[in-house]
Coordinates of N, CA and C in Angstrom, one line a residue:
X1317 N -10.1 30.0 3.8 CA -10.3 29.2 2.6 C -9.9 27.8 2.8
X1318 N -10.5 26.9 2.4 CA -10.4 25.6 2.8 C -9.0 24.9 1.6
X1319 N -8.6 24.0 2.3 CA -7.2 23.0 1.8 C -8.4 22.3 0.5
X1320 N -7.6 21.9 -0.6 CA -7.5 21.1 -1.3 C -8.0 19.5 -1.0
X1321 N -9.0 18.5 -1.1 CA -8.5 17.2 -1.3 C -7.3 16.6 -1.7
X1322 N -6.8 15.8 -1.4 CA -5.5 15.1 -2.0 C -5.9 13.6 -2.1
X1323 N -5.4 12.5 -2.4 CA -5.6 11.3 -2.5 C -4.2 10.5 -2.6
X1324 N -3.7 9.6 -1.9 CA -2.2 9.0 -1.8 C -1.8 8.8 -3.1
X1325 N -0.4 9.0 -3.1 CA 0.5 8.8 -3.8 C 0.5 7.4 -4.4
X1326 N 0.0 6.9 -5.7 CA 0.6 5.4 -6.1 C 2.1 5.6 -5.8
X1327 N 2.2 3.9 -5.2 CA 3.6 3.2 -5.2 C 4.3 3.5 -6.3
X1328 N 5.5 3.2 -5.9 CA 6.6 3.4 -7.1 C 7.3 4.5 -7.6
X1329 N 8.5 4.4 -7.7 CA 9.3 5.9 -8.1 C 10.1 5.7 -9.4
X1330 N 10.3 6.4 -10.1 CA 11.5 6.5 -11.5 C 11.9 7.5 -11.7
X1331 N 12.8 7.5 -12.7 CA 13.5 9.0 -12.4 C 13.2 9.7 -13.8
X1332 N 13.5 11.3 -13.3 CA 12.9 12.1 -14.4 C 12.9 11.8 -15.8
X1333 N 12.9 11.7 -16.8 CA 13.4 12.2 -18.2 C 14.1 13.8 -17.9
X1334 N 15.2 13.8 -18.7 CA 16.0 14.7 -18.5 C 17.2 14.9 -17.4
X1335 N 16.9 13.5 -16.8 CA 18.2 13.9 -15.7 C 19.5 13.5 -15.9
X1336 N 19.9 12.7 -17.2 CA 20.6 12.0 -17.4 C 22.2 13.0 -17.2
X1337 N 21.6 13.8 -18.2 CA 23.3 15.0 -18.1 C 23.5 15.3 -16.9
X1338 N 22.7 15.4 -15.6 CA 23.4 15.6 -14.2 C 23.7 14.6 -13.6
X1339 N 22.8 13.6 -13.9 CA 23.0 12.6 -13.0 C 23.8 11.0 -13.4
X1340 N 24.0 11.2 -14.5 CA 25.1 10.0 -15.3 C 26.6 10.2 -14.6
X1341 N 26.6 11.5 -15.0 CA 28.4 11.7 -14.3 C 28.8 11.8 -13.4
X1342 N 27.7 12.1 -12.2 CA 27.7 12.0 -10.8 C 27.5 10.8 -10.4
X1343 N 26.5 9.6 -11.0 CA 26.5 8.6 -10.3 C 27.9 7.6 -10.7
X1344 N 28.7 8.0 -12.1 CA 29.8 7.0 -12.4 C 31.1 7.4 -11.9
X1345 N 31.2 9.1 -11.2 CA 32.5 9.4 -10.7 C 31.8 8.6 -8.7
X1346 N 30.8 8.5 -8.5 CA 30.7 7.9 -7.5 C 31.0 6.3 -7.4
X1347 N 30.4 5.5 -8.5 CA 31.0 4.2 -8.9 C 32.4 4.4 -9.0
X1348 N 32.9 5.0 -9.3 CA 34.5 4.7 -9.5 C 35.5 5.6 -8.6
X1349 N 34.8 5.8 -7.8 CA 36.1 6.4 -5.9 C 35.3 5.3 -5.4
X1350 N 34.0 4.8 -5.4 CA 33.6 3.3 -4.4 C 34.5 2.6 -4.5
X1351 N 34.9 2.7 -5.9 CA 36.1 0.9 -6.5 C 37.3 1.1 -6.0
X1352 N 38.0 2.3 -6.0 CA 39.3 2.7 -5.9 C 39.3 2.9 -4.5
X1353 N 38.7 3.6 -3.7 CA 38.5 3.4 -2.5 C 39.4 2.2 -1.6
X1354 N 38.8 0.8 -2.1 CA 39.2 -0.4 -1.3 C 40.7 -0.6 -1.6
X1355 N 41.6 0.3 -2.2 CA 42.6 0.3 -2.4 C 43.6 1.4 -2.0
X1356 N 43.0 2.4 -1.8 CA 43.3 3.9 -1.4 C 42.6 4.2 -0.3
X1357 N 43.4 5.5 0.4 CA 42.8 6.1 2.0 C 42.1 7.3 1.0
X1358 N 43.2 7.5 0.0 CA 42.8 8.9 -0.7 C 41.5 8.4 -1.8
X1359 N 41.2 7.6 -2.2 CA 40.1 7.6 -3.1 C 39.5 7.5 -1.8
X1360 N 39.3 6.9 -0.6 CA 38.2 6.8 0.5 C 37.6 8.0 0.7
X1361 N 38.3 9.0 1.1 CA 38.3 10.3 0.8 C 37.4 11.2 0.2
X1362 N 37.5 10.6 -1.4 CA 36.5 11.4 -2.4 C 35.6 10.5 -2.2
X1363 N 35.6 9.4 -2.2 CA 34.1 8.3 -2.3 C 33.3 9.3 -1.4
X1364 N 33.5 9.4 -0.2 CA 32.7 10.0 0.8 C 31.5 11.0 -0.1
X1365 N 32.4 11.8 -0.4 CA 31.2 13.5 -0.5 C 30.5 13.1 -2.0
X1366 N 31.2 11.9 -3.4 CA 30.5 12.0 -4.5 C 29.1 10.7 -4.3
X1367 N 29.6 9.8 -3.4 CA 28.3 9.2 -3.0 C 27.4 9.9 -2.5
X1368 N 27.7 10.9 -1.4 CA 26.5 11.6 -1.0 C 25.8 12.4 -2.4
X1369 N 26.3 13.1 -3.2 CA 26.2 13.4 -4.0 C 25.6 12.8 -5.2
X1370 N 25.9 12.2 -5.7 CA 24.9 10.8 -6.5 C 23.7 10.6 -5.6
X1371 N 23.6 10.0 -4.4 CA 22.8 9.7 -3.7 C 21.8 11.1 -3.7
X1372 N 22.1 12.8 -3.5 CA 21.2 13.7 -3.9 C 20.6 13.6 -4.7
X1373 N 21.4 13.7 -6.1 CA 20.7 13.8 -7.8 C 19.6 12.7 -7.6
X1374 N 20.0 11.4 -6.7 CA 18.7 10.2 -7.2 C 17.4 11.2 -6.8
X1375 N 18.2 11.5 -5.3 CA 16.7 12.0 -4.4 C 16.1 12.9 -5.4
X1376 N 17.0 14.2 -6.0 CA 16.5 15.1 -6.5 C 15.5 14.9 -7.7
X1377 N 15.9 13.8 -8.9 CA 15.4 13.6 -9.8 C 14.2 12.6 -9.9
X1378 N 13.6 12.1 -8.7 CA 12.6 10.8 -9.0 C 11.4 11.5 -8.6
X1379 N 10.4 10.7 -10.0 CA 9.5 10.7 -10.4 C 8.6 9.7 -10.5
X1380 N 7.9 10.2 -8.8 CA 7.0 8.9 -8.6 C 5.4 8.7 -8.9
X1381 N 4.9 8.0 -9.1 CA 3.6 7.7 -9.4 C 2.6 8.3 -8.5
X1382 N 1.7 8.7 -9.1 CA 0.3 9.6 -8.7 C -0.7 8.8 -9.2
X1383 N -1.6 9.1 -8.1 CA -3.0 9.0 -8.1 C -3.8 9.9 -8.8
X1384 N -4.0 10.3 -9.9 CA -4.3 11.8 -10.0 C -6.0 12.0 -9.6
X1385 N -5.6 13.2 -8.9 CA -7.0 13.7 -8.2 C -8.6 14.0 -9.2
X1386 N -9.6 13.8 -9.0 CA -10.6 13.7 -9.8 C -11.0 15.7 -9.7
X1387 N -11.1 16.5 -10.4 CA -11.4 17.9 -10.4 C -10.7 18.7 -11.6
X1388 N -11.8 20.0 -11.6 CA -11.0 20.6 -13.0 C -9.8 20.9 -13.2
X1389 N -9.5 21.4 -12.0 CA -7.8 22.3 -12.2 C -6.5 21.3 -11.3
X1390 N -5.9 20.9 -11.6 CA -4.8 20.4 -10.4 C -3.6 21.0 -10.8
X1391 N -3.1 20.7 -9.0 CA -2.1 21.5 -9.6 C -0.5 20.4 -10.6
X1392 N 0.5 21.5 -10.9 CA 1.4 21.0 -12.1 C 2.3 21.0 -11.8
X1393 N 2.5 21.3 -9.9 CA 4.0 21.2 -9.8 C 3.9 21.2 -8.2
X1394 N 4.9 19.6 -7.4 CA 5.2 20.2 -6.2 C 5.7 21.3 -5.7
X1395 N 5.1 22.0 -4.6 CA 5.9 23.1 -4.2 C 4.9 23.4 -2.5
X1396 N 5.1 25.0 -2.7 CA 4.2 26.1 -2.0 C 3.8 27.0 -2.7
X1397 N 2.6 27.3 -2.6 CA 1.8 28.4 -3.0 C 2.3 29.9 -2.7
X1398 N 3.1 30.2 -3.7 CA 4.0 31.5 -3.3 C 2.9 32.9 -3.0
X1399 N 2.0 33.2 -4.0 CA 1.3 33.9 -4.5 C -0.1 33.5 -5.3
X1400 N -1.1 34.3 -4.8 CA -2.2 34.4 -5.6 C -2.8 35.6 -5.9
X1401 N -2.8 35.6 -7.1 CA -2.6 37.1 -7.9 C -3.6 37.2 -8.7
X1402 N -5.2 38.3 -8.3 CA -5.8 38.4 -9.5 C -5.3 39.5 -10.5
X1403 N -5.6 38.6 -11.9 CA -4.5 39.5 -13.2 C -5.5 40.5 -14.1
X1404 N -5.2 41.7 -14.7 CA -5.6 42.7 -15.1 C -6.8 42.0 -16.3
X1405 N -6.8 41.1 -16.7 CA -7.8 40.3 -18.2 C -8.9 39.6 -16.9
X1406 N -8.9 39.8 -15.8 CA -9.9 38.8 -14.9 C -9.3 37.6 -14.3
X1407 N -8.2 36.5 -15.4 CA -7.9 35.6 -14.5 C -7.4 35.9 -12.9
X1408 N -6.6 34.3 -13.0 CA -5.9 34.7 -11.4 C -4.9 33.8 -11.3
X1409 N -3.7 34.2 -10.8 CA -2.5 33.6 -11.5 C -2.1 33.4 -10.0
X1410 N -1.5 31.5 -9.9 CA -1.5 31.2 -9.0 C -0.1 30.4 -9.1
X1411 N 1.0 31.0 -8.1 CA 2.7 31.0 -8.6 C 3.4 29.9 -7.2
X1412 N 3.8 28.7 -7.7 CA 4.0 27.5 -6.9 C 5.5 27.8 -7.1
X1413 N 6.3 28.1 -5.6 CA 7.4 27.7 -5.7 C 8.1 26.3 -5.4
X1414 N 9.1 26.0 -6.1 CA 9.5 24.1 -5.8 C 10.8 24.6 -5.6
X1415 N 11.0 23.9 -4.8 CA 12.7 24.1 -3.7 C 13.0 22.7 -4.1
X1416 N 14.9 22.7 -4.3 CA 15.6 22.0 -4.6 C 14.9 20.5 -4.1
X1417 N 14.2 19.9 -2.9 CA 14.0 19.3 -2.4 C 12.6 18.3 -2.8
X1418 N 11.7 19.4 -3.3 CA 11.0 19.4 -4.3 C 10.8 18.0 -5.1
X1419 N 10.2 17.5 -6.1 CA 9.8 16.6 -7.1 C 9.8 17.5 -8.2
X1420 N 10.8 17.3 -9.0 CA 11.2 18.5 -10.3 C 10.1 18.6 -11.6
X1421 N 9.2 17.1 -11.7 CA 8.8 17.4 -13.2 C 7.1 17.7 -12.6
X1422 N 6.5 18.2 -13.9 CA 5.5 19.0 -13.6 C 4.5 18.4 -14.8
X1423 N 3.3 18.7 -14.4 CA 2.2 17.8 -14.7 C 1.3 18.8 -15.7
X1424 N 0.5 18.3 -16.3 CA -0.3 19.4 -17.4 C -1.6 19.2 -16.0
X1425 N -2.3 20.7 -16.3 CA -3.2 20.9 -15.0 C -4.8 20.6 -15.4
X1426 N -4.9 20.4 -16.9 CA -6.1 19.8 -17.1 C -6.2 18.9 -18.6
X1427 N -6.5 18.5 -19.1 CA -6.6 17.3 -20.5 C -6.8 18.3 -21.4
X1428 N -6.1 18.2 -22.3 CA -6.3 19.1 -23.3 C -5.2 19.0 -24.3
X1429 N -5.3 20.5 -25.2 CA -3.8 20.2 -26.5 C -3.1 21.1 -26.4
X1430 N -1.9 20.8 -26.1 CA -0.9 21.7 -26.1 C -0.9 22.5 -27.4
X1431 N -1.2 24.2 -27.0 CA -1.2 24.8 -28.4 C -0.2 25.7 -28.5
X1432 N 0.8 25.8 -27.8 CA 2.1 26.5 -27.9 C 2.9 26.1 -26.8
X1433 N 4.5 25.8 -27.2 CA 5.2 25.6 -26.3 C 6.6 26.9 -26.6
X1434 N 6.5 27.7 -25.9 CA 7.5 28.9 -26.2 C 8.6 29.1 -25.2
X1435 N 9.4 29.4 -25.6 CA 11.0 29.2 -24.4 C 11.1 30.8 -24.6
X1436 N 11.6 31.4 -23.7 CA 12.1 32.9 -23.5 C 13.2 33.0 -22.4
X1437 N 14.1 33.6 -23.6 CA 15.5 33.7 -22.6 C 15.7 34.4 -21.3
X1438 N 16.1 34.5 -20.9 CA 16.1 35.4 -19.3 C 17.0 35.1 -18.5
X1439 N 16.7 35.8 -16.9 CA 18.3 35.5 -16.1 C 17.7 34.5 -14.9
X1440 N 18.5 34.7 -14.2 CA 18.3 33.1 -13.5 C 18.6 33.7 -11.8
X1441 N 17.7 34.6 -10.9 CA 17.4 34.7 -9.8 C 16.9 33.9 -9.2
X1442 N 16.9 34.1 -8.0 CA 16.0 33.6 -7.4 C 14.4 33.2 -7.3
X1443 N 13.7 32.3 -7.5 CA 12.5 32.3 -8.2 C 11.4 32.8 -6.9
X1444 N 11.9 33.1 -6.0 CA 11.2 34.3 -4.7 C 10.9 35.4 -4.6
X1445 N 12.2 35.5 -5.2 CA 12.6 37.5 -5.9 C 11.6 38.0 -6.7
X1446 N 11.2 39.1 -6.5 CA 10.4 40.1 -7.2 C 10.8 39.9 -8.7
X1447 N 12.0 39.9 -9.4 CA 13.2 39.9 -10.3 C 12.8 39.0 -11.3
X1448 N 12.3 37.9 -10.3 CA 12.1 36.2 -11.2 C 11.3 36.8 -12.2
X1449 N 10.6 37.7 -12.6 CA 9.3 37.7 -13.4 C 10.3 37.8 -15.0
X1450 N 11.6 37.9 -14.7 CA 11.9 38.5 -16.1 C 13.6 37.1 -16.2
X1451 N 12.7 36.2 -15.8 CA 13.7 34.7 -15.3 C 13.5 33.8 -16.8
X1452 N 14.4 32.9 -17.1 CA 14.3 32.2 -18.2 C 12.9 31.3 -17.6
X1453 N 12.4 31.2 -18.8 CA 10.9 30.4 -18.4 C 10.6 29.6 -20.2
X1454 N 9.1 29.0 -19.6 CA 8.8 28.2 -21.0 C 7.5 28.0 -20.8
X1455 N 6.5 28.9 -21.6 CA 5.2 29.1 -22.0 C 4.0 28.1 -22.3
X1456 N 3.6 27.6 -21.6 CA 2.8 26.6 -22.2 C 1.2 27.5 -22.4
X1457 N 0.8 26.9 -23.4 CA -0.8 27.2 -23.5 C -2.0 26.1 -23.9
X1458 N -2.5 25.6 -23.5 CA -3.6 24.3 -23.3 C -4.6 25.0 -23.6
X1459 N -5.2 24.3 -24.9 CA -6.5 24.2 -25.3 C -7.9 23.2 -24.7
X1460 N -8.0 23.8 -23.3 CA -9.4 22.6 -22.4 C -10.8 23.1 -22.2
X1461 N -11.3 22.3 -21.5 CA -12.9 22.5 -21.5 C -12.9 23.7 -21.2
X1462 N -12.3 24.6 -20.1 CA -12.4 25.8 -20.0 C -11.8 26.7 -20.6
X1463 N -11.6 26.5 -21.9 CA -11.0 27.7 -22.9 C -9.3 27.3 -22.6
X1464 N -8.5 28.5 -23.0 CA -7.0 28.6 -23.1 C -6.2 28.3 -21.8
X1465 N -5.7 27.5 -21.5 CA -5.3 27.9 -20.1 C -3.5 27.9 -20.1
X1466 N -2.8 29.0 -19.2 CA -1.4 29.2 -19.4 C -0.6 28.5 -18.3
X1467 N 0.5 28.2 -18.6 CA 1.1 27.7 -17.6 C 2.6 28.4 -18.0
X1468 N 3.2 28.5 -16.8 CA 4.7 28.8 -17.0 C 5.6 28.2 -16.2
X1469 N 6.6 27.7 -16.6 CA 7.5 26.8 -16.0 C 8.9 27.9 -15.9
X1470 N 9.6 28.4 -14.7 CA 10.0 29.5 -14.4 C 11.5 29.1 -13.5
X1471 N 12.6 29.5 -14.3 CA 14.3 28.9 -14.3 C 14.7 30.0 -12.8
X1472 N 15.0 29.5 -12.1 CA 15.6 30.1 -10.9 C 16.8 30.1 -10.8
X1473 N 17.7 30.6 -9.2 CA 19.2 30.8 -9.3 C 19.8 29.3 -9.4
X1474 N 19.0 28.3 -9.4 CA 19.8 26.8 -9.3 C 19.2 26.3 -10.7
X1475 N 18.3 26.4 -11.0 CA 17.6 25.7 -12.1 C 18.1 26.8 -13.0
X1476 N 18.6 26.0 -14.2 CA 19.1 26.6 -15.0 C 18.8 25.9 -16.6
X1477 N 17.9 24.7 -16.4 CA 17.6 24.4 -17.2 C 16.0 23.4 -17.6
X1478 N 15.1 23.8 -18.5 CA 13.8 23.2 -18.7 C 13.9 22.5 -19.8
X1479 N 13.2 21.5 -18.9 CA 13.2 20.4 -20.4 C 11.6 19.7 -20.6
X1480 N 11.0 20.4 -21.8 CA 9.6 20.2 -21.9 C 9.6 19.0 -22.3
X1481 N 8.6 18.0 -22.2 CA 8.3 16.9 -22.7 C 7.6 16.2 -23.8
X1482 N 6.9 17.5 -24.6 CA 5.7 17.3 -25.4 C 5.8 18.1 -26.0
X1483 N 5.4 18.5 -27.2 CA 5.7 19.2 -28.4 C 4.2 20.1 -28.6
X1484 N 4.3 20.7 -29.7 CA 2.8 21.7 -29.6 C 2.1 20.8 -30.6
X1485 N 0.9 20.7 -30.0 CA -0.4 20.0 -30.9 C -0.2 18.5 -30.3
X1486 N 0.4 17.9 -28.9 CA 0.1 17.0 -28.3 C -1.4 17.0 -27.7
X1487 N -2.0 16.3 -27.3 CA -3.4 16.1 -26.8 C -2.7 15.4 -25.3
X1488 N -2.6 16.1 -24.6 CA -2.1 15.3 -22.8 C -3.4 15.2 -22.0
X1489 N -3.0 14.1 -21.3 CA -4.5 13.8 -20.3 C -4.1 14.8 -18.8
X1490 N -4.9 15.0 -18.4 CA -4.9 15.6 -16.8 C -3.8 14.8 -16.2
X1491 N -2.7 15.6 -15.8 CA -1.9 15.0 -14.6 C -1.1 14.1 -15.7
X1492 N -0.8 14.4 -16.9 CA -0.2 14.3 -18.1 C 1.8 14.5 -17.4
X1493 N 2.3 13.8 -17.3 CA 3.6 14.5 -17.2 C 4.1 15.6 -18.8
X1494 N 4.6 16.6 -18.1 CA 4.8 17.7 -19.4 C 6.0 17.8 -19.8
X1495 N 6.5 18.0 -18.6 CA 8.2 19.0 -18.7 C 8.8 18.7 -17.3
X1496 N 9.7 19.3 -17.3 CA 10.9 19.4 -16.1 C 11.9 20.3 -15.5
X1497 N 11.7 20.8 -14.5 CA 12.8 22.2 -14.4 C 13.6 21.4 -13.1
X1498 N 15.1 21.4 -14.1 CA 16.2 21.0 -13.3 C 16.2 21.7 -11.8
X1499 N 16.2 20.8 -10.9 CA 16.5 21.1 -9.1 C 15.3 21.9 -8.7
X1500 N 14.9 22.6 -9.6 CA 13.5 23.7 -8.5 C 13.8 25.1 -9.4
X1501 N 12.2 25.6 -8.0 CA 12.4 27.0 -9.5 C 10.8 27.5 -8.9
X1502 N 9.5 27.8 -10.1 CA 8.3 28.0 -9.1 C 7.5 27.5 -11.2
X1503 N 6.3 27.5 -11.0 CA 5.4 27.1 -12.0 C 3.9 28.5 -11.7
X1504 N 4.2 29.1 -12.6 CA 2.6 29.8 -12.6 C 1.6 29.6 -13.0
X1505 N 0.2 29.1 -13.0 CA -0.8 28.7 -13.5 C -1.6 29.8 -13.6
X1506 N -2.5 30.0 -15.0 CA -3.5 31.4 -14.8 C -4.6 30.6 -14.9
X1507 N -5.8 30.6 -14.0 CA -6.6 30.6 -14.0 C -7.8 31.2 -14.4
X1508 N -8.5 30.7 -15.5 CA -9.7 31.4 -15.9 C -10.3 32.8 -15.0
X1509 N -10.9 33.5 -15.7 CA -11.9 34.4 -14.7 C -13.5 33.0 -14.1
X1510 N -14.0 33.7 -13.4 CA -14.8 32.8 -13.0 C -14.6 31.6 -12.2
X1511 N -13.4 30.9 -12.0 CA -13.1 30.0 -11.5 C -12.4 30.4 -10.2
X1512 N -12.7 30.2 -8.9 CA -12.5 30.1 -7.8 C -11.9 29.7 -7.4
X1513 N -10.5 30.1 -6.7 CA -8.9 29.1 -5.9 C -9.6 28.4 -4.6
X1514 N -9.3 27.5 -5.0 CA -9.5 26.5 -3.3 C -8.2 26.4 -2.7
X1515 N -7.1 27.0 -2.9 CA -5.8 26.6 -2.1 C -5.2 28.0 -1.7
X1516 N -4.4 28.2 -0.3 CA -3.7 29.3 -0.2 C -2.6 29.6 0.1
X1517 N -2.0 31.0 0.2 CA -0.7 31.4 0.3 C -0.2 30.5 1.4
X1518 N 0.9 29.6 1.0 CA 1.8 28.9 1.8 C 1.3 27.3 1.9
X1519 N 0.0 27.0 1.5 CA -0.2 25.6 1.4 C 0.6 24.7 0.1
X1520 N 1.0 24.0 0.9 CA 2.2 22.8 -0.3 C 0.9 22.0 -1.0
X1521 N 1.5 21.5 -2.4 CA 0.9 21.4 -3.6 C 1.2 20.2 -3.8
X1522 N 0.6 18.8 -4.5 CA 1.2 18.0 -4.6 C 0.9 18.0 -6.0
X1523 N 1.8 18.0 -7.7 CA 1.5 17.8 -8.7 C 0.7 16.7 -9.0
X1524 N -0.6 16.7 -9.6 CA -1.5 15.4 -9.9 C -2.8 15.2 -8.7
X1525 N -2.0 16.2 -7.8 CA -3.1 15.6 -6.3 C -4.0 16.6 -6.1
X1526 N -3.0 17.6 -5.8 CA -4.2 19.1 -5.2 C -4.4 19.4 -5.8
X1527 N -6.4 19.5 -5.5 CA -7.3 20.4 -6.5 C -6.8 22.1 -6.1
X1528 N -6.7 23.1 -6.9 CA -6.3 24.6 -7.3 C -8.0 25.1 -7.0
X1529 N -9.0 24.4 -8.0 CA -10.3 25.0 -7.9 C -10.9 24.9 -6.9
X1530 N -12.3 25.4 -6.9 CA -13.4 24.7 -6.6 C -14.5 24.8 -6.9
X1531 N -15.4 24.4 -6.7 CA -17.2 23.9 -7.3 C -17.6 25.1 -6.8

């Protein structure tokens, strides 16, 4: 099965929406063992591990500019292609996992209107684990040229928190930023019956770049 097109990355990075609660208190206890530091062996000490640390959350949380790929389906979330699953109604449900290392926020996979955004409580495995299927998650459903399409944004043993970005009855464009799942986790897309995966088990995803379908 042939790789996806992709198209480079626009310049430029920002950081998530939503990262503030992890990353404000990390980056000001890092500002303040820097300051104390030049005074202390023992603030030198803590500076060490909370700069690195700040310095993570930046890595973890930025949100850089895309090119978004010209095609029906893209995908909605960096990762790997965990699973491709045809599902019992005809679709085919294609399950991207994103490691802590990942780009956390996740893109709407075609232009359309958000027609439900649903949160469901759950536990917080590993999003690898067989287990994950009954993991805190958050429902999306898009109303696009090809009928209903679902998405699921899926809370793992580190991610422990989603933070959607759009409300229900938004109209988002392709490669729309949506939502956010703190550190990583996996995103499932179902794709229509009829519609053919052009990507496979174990190929990396770039949200807004790789095409999912094909012609």
């Amino acid at each position: 099965m042939p790789h996806s097109q992709t198209s480079a990355p626009r310049r430029g990075v920002r950081l998530a929406r939503g990262a503030s609660p992890w990353l404000l208190p990390t980056v000001a206890t890092a500002a303040l063992s820097l300051a104390r530091a030049r005074r202390s062996g023992r603030w030198a000490a803590v500076a060490v591990p909370t700069t690195a640390l700040a310095a993570g959350m930046l890595w973890f949380f930025r949100d850089p500019e895309r090119e978004i790929t010209q095609g029906r389906v893209i995908s909605p979330a960096d990762g790997v292609v965990q699973s491709i699953m045809p599902w019992k109604d005809g679709r085919t449900r294609v399950a991207i996992f994103m490691s802590p290392l990942n780009v956390h926020v996740n893109r709407a996979p075609l232009a359309g209107t958000v027609t439900s955004v649903e949160h469901i409580p759950g536990g917080f495995v590993p999003a690898f684990n067989k287990e994950s299927e009954n993991n805190e998650r958050v429902v999306w459903h898009f109303d696009t040229e090809l009928g209903d399409i679902e998405m699921v944004q899926i809370a793992g043993a580190v991610a422990r928190r989603i933070v959607p970005y759009v409300p229900e009855g938004t109209k988002v464009e392709q490669g729309e930023r949506v939502g956010l799942i703190r550190f990583g986790s996996r995103v499932d897309l179902y794709l229509p019956e009829g519609v053919d995966v052009a990507v496979e088990v174990g190929q990396p995803t770039i949200a807004g770049v790789t095409r999912l379908d094909r012609d």
